Amino acid sequence: MKKVLVVFGEGSKKNVLIESALFFKEKLGYEITPLYIRDVRRDEIIPATMDGMIVNLSNNSFSEERDALEEEELKHLQEKLRIRGIINPLNVEFGFPWDIIKEYLKLSDMLMFEKGEILSESAVTVLKNHFKPVIMIGEKPITKLEKIGISSDDGVKINRSVFSFINLFPQKKDFTMLTLLYNMEENKLLKYLKERDKDVVFKSFDGEAAKDKYLEEIKNLDLLIMGNLSRGYFFEKITGKKGLSIMEKSEVSIFIG
């Protein structure tokens, strides 16, 4: 049986992750491995302003209060998982997220976690180092896999992600391929998919309002397949690369192989 590792953390949207995990369990037959990570870096001194005063969140009283709230949150999460039929125990670990995730991922087929509005440091580390397919859950849970988009520049990374997806979900035949401000003389990925009897609708977005139209279009998808971040993530952040912008601003869930 295939396994999906579902990673929760402090402040993550538990219901969205649980609903998505349930779809993979009930409709696709995956076994769910729930994992909650207490990030070791949360105990670093982080100054915060409260009514004009500087507050040290790592102060003992704040730490104790946060720990108590987190314990209560964990109890609620465990109960939610049990009620919804996810019977595998919730694993709780303390440490650096990627160090923990990579050990659990060795025994899993896929990784699932919340995308968030801005990619966190932990998410960036995962994307730079992952060795199994990743699904980042967006604003709404995955409850079906009918409308699948491919964000394509016809590069190596998106080819790898698509190859990974169609091997995981060979029954999926229909796709929408989208390009943003790319002009391709020959689309090799499109040709590859058609040679494998996939039905692909092609849409290209150009012009001044292209990005807004693109983001509006992908809101209707159940999942968007993308290529991974480059190793130079922070350079992409500074230069405003299209792929990174889509990854951070889109509301849809994203698959990266």
mmCIF file of C-alpha atoms in Angstrom:
data_model
loop_
_atom_site.group_PDB
_atom_site.id
_atom_site.type_symbol
_atom_site.label_atom_id
_atom_site.label_comp_id
_atom_site.label_asym_id
_atom_site.label_seq_id
_atom_site.Cartn_x
_atom_site.Cartn_y
_atom_site.Cartn_z
ATOM 1 C CA MET A 1 0.000 0.000 0.000
ATOM 2 C CA LYS A 2 1.275 3.456 -0.920
ATOM 3 C CA LYS A 3 1.868 5.908 1.915
ATOM 4 C CA VAL A 4 1.560 9.683 2.112
ATOM 5 C CA LEU A 5 3.411 11.523 4.870
ATOM 6 C CA VAL A 6 1.212 14.404 6.082
ATOM 7 C CA VAL A 7 3.172 17.026 8.020
ATOM 8 C CA PHE A 8 1.483 19.332 10.521
ATOM 9 C CA GLY A 9 3.089 22.161 12.422
ATOM 10 C CA GLU A 10 2.300 24.963 14.814
ATOM 11 C CA GLY A 11 -0.274 27.207 13.171
ATOM 12 C CA SER A 12 -0.897 25.029 10.099
ATOM 13 C CA LYS A 13 -4.423 24.694 8.740
ATOM 14 C CA LYS A 14 -5.268 21.299 10.202
ATOM 15 C CA ASN A 15 -8.699 20.864 8.587
ATOM 16 C CA VAL A 16 -7.418 21.505 5.055
ATOM 17 C CA LEU A 17 -4.630 18.957 5.502
ATOM 18 C CA ILE A 18 -6.918 16.376 7.105
ATOM 19 C CA GLU A 19 -9.531 16.674 4.332
ATOM 20 C CA SER A 20 -6.840 16.288 1.675
ATOM 21 C CA ALA A 21 -5.334 13.286 3.469
ATOM 22 C CA LEU A 22 -8.792 11.698 3.679
ATOM 23 C CA PHE A 23 -9.228 11.998 -0.085
ATOM 24 C CA PHE A 24 -5.965 10.130 -0.650
ATOM 25 C CA LYS A 25 -6.976 7.514 1.909
ATOM 26 C CA GLU A 26 -10.586 6.917 0.909
ATOM 27 C CA LYS A 27 -10.497 7.507 -2.860
ATOM 28 C CA LEU A 28 -6.945 6.526 -3.804
ATOM 29 C CA GLY A 29 -6.157 3.893 -1.172
ATOM 30 C CA TYR A 30 -3.144 5.561 0.435
ATOM 31 C CA GLU A 31 -2.093 4.872 4.002
ATOM 32 C CA ILE A 32 -1.699 8.095 5.993
ATOM 33 C CA THR A 33 1.327 8.764 8.201
ATOM 34 C CA PRO A 34 0.542 11.905 10.261
ATOM 35 C CA LEU A 35 3.541 13.803 11.600
ATOM 36 C CA TYR A 36 3.604 16.887 13.842
ATOM 37 C CA ILE A 37 6.929 18.757 14.035
ATOM 38 C CA ARG A 38 7.938 21.045 16.852
ATOM 39 C CA ASP A 39 10.548 23.210 15.153
ATOM 40 C CA VAL A 40 13.647 23.533 17.338
ATOM 41 C CA ARG A 41 14.203 27.053 15.962
ATOM 42 C CA ARG A 42 11.014 28.360 17.579
ATOM 43 C CA ASP A 43 12.893 28.681 20.854
ATOM 44 C CA GLU A 44 15.321 31.217 19.417
ATOM 45 C CA ILE A 45 14.918 34.754 20.768
ATOM 46 C CA ILE A 46 12.481 36.618 18.516
ATOM 47 C CA PRO A 47 11.737 40.202 19.506
ATOM 48 C CA ALA A 48 8.126 41.263 19.059
ATOM 49 C CA THR A 49 6.369 44.566 19.641
ATOM 50 C CA MET A 50 3.336 44.719 21.889
ATOM 51 C CA ASP A 51 1.814 48.128 22.655
ATOM 52 C CA GLY A 52 5.123 49.804 21.915
ATOM 53 C CA MET A 53 7.128 47.427 24.144
ATOM 54 C CA ILE A 54 9.707 44.891 23.058
ATOM 55 C CA VAL A 55 8.660 41.419 24.201
ATOM 56 C CA ASN A 56 10.972 38.425 24.270
ATOM 57 C CA LEU A 57 8.824 35.492 23.122
ATOM 58 C CA SER A 58 11.365 33.017 24.466
ATOM 59 C CA ASN A 59 10.816 34.333 27.982
ATOM 60 C CA ASN A 60 9.962 31.424 30.290
ATOM 61 C CA SER A 61 6.400 32.541 30.948
ATOM 62 C CA PHE A 62 5.666 32.920 27.230
ATOM 63 C CA SER A 63 7.350 29.598 26.448
ATOM 64 C CA GLU A 64 5.362 27.773 29.104
ATOM 65 C CA GLU A 65 2.110 29.303 27.888
ATOM 66 C CA ARG A 66 2.912 28.436 24.273
ATOM 67 C CA ASP A 67 3.848 24.870 25.217
ATOM 68 C CA ALA A 68 0.575 24.451 27.099
ATOM 69 C CA LEU A 69 -1.405 25.758 24.123
ATOM 70 C CA GLU A 70 0.484 23.459 21.788
ATOM 71 C CA GLU A 71 -0.217 20.419 23.973
ATOM 72 C CA GLU A 72 -3.909 21.281 23.845
ATOM 73 C CA GLU A 73 -3.657 21.720 20.068
ATOM 74 C CA LEU A 74 -2.043 18.293 19.763
ATOM 75 C CA LYS A 75 -4.839 16.645 21.733
ATOM 76 C CA HIS A 76 -7.451 18.235 19.455
ATOM 77 C CA LEU A 77 -5.495 17.178 16.364
ATOM 78 C CA GLN A 78 -5.196 13.573 17.541
ATOM 79 C CA GLU A 79 -8.937 13.486 18.249
ATOM 80 C CA LYS A 80 -9.780 15.002 14.835
ATOM 81 C CA LEU A 81 -7.663 12.391 13.068
ATOM 82 C CA ARG A 82 -9.285 9.569 15.042
ATOM 83 C CA ILE A 83 -12.826 10.798 14.421
ATOM 84 C CA ARG A 84 -12.174 11.147 10.687
ATOM 85 C CA GLY A 85 -10.878 7.585 10.483
ATOM 86 C CA ILE A 86 -7.130 8.173 10.259
ATOM 87 C CA ILE A 87 -6.140 5.463 12.692
ATOM 88 C CA ASN A 88 -2.360 5.616 12.435
ATOM 89 C CA PRO A 89 -0.949 7.367 15.516
ATOM 90 C CA LEU A 90 0.144 10.983 15.281
ATOM 91 C CA ASN A 91 3.938 11.061 15.398
ATOM 92 C CA VAL A 92 5.277 14.055 17.340
ATOM 93 C CA GLU A 93 8.919 15.051 16.838
ATOM 94 C CA PHE A 94 11.096 17.934 18.013
ATOM 95 C CA GLY A 95 13.992 19.135 15.890
ATOM 96 C CA PHE A 96 14.869 20.632 12.517
ATOM 97 C CA PRO A 97 11.940 19.948 10.140
ATOM 98 C CA TRP A 98 13.903 18.664 7.145
ATOM 99 C CA ASP A 99 16.063 16.350 9.274
ATOM 100 C CA ILE A 100 12.878 14.762 10.621
ATOM 101 C CA ILE A 101 10.925 14.744 7.346
ATOM 102 C CA LYS A 102 13.653 13.045 5.318
ATOM 103 C CA GLU A 103 13.776 10.078 7.715
ATOM 104 C CA TYR A 104 9.995 9.587 7.626
ATOM 105 C CA LEU A 105 9.943 10.150 3.862
ATOM 106 C CA LYS A 106 12.234 7.157 3.336
ATOM 107 C CA LEU A 107 9.230 4.994 4.266
ATOM 108 C CA SER A 108 6.649 7.020 2.297
ATOM 109 C CA ASP A 109 5.708 7.516 -1.347
ATOM 110 C CA MET A 110 4.669 11.150 -1.124
ATOM 111 C CA LEU A 111 4.913 14.194 1.137
ATOM 112 C CA MET A 112 2.013 16.544 1.897
ATOM 113 C CA PHE A 113 2.129 19.815 3.825
ATOM 114 C CA GLU A 114 0.477 23.240 3.838
ATOM 115 C CA LYS A 115 1.757 25.696 1.232
ATOM 116 C CA GLY A 116 0.956 28.930 3.024
ATOM 117 C CA GLU A 117 0.855 32.400 1.479
ATOM 118 C CA ILE A 118 4.647 32.717 1.544
ATOM 119 C CA LEU A 119 6.995 29.777 1.394
ATOM 120 C CA SER A 120 8.523 29.269 4.826
ATOM 121 C CA GLU A 121 12.200 28.555 5.377
ATOM 122 C CA SER A 122 11.270 24.942 6.146
ATOM 123 C CA ALA A 123 9.243 24.615 2.928
ATOM 124 C CA VAL A 124 12.111 25.990 0.854
ATOM 125 C CA THR A 125 14.529 23.515 2.445
ATOM 126 C CA VAL A 126 12.155 20.634 1.705
ATOM 127 C CA LEU A 127 11.696 21.683 -1.929
ATOM 128 C CA LYS A 128 15.433 22.022 -2.480
ATOM 129 C CA ASN A 129 16.178 18.584 -1.058
ATOM 130 C CA HIS A 130 13.110 16.363 -1.524
ATOM 131 C CA PHE A 131 13.564 12.938 -3.108
ATOM 132 C CA LYS A 132 9.896 11.892 -3.257
ATOM 133 C CA PRO A 133 6.910 13.714 -4.826
ATOM 134 C CA VAL A 134 5.507 16.656 -2.853
ATOM 135 C CA ILE A 135 1.997 18.101 -2.650
ATOM 136 C CA MET A 136 1.658 21.550 -1.097
ATOM 137 C CA ILE A 137 -1.940 22.114 -0.036
ATOM 138 C CA GLY A 138 -3.421 25.498 -0.911
ATOM 139 C CA GLU A 139 -6.434 27.406 0.374
ATOM 140 C CA LYS A 140 -8.903 24.568 -0.148
ATOM 141 C CA PRO A 141 -8.479 20.833 0.441
ATOM 142 C CA ILE A 142 -8.033 18.334 -2.365
ATOM 143 C CA THR A 143 -11.345 16.485 -2.666
ATOM 144 C CA LYS A 144 -11.010 15.332 -6.277
ATOM 145 C CA LEU A 145 -8.414 15.061 -9.039
ATOM 146 C CA GLU A 146 -10.441 15.926 -12.106
ATOM 147 C CA LYS A 147 -9.036 19.270 -13.245
ATOM 148 C CA ILE A 148 -5.252 18.919 -13.413
ATOM 149 C CA GLY A 149 -3.097 21.760 -14.728
ATOM 150 C CA ILE A 150 0.505 21.704 -15.917
ATOM 151 C CA SER A 151 2.472 24.939 -15.549
ATOM 152 C CA SER A 152 4.990 24.479 -18.327
ATOM 153 C CA ASP A 153 8.079 26.190 -19.694
ATOM 154 C CA ASP A 154 9.010 22.877 -21.369
ATOM 155 C CA GLY A 155 12.072 22.655 -19.113
ATOM 156 C CA VAL A 156 13.635 19.653 -17.414
ATOM 157 C CA LYS A 157 12.025 20.277 -14.006
ATOM 158 C CA ILE A 158 8.419 20.360 -15.219
ATOM 159 C CA ASN A 159 9.101 17.323 -17.406
ATOM 160 C CA ARG A 160 10.298 15.453 -14.320
ATOM 161 C CA SER A 161 7.238 16.492 -12.296
ATOM 162 C CA VAL A 162 4.824 15.425 -15.039
ATOM 163 C CA PHE A 163 6.630 12.094 -15.463
ATOM 164 C CA SER A 164 6.345 11.525 -11.705
ATOM 165 C CA PHE A 165 2.638 12.440 -11.676
ATOM 166 C CA ILE A 166 1.571 10.186 -14.557
ATOM 167 C CA ASN A 167 3.462 7.289 -13.007
ATOM 168 C CA LEU A 168 1.651 7.811 -9.690
ATOM 169 C CA PHE A 169 -1.721 8.391 -11.357
ATOM 170 C CA PRO A 170 -1.648 6.497 -14.686
ATOM 171 C CA GLN A 171 -5.445 6.514 -14.881
ATOM 172 C CA LYS A 172 -5.493 10.299 -15.302
ATOM 173 C CA LYS A 173 -5.947 11.137 -18.998
ATOM 174 C CA ASP A 174 -7.042 14.796 -19.199
ATOM 175 C CA PHE A 175 -4.801 17.793 -18.530
ATOM 176 C CA THR A 176 -4.695 21.529 -19.138
ATOM 177 C CA MET A 177 -1.237 22.839 -20.009
ATOM 178 C CA LEU A 178 -0.653 26.511 -19.226
ATOM 179 C CA THR A 179 2.240 28.761 -20.184
ATOM 180 C CA LEU A 180 2.900 32.238 -18.829
ATOM 181 C CA LEU A 181 4.901 34.643 -21.015
ATOM 182 C CA TYR A 182 6.694 31.804 -22.818
ATOM 183 C CA ASN A 183 7.030 31.418 -26.567
ATOM 184 C CA MET A 184 7.939 27.876 -27.590
ATOM 185 C CA GLU A 185 8.635 26.835 -31.158
ATOM 186 C CA GLU A 186 8.171 23.183 -30.285
ATOM 187 C CA ASN A 187 6.573 21.977 -27.049
ATOM 188 C CA LYS A 188 8.250 18.664 -26.331
ATOM 189 C CA LEU A 189 6.281 17.998 -23.140
ATOM 190 C CA LEU A 190 3.009 18.424 -25.033
ATOM 191 C CA LYS A 191 4.258 15.989 -27.670
ATOM 192 C CA TYR A 192 5.374 13.524 -24.967
ATOM 193 C CA LEU A 193 1.931 13.513 -23.339
ATOM 194 C CA LYS A 194 0.042 13.123 -26.601
ATOM 195 C CA GLU A 195 2.254 10.177 -27.539
ATOM 196 C CA ARG A 196 1.073 8.573 -24.297
ATOM 197 C CA ASP A 197 -2.586 9.038 -25.230
ATOM 198 C CA LYS A 198 -3.173 11.973 -22.884
ATOM 199 C CA ASP A 199 -5.761 14.579 -23.855
ATOM 200 C CA VAL A 200 -4.178 18.009 -23.314
ATOM 201 C CA VAL A 201 -5.837 21.425 -23.683
ATOM 202 C CA PHE A 202 -3.185 24.106 -24.262
ATOM 203 C CA LYS A 203 -3.573 27.688 -22.973
ATOM 204 C CA SER A 204 -1.006 30.463 -23.291
ATOM 205 C CA PHE A 205 -1.055 33.743 -21.355
ATOM 206 C CA ASP A 206 0.706 36.830 -22.710
ATOM 207 C CA GLY A 207 0.522 40.586 -22.326
ATOM 208 C CA GLU A 208 0.451 43.024 -19.418
ATOM 209 C CA ALA A 209 -2.345 41.283 -17.481
ATOM 210 C CA ALA A 210 -1.042 37.767 -18.206
ATOM 211 C CA LYS A 211 -0.090 36.892 -14.617
ATOM 212 C CA ASP A 212 -3.442 37.991 -13.164
ATOM 213 C CA LYS A 213 -5.339 36.065 -15.832
ATOM 214 C CA TYR A 214 -3.130 33.036 -15.232
ATOM 215 C CA LEU A 215 -3.710 33.061 -11.463
ATOM 216 C CA GLU A 216 -7.447 33.460 -12.030
ATOM 217 C CA GLU A 217 -7.445 30.510 -14.434
ATOM 218 C CA ILE A 218 -5.688 28.107 -12.082
ATOM 219 C CA LYS A 219 -8.133 28.859 -9.239
ATOM 220 C CA ASN A 220 -10.508 26.435 -10.935
ATOM 221 C CA LEU A 221 -8.033 23.540 -10.864
ATOM 222 C CA ASP A 222 -7.924 20.711 -8.341
ATOM 223 C CA LEU A 223 -4.125 20.493 -8.630
ATOM 224 C CA LEU A 224 -1.342 22.275 -10.501
ATOM 225 C CA ILE A 225 1.797 20.388 -11.547
ATOM 226 C CA MET A 226 4.942 22.540 -11.419
ATOM 227 C CA GLY A 227 8.681 22.163 -11.726
ATOM 228 C CA ASN A 228 10.764 22.552 -8.593
ATOM 229 C CA LEU A 229 12.599 25.605 -7.278
ATOM 230 C CA SER A 230 16.119 26.126 -8.520
ATOM 231 C CA ARG A 231 18.964 25.871 -6.055
ATOM 232 C CA GLY A 232 19.256 29.656 -6.238
ATOM 233 C CA TYR A 233 15.954 30.290 -4.471
ATOM 234 C CA PHE A 234 16.938 33.624 -2.976
ATOM 235 C CA PHE A 235 18.178 34.843 -6.368
ATOM 236 C CA GLU A 236 14.781 33.900 -7.809
ATOM 237 C CA LYS A 237 13.135 35.797 -4.938
ATOM 238 C CA ILE A 238 15.121 38.943 -5.729
ATOM 239 C CA THR A 239 14.678 38.751 -9.496
ATOM 240 C CA GLY A 240 10.987 37.837 -9.286
ATOM 241 C CA LYS A 241 11.021 34.626 -11.306
ATOM 242 C CA LYS A 242 7.600 33.592 -12.660
ATOM 243 C CA GLY A 243 7.601 30.065 -11.247
ATOM 244 C CA LEU A 244 8.294 31.224 -7.712
ATOM 245 C CA SER A 245 5.628 33.927 -7.959
ATOM 246 C CA ILE A 246 3.027 31.377 -9.092
ATOM 247 C CA MET A 247 4.048 28.966 -6.345
ATOM 248 C CA GLU A 248 3.630 31.584 -3.624
ATOM 249 C CA LYS A 249 0.588 33.495 -4.904
ATOM 250 C CA SER A 250 -1.604 30.696 -6.227
ATOM 251 C CA GLU A 251 -4.463 29.406 -4.081
ATOM 252 C CA VAL A 252 -4.474 25.984 -5.721
ATOM 253 C CA SER A 253 -2.596 22.972 -4.363
ATOM 254 C CA ILE A 254 0.697 22.218 -6.122
ATOM 255 C CA PHE A 255 2.357 18.924 -7.082
ATOM 256 C CA ILE A 256 6.126 18.779 -7.545
ATOM 257 C CA GLY A 257 7.781 15.529 -8.601
#
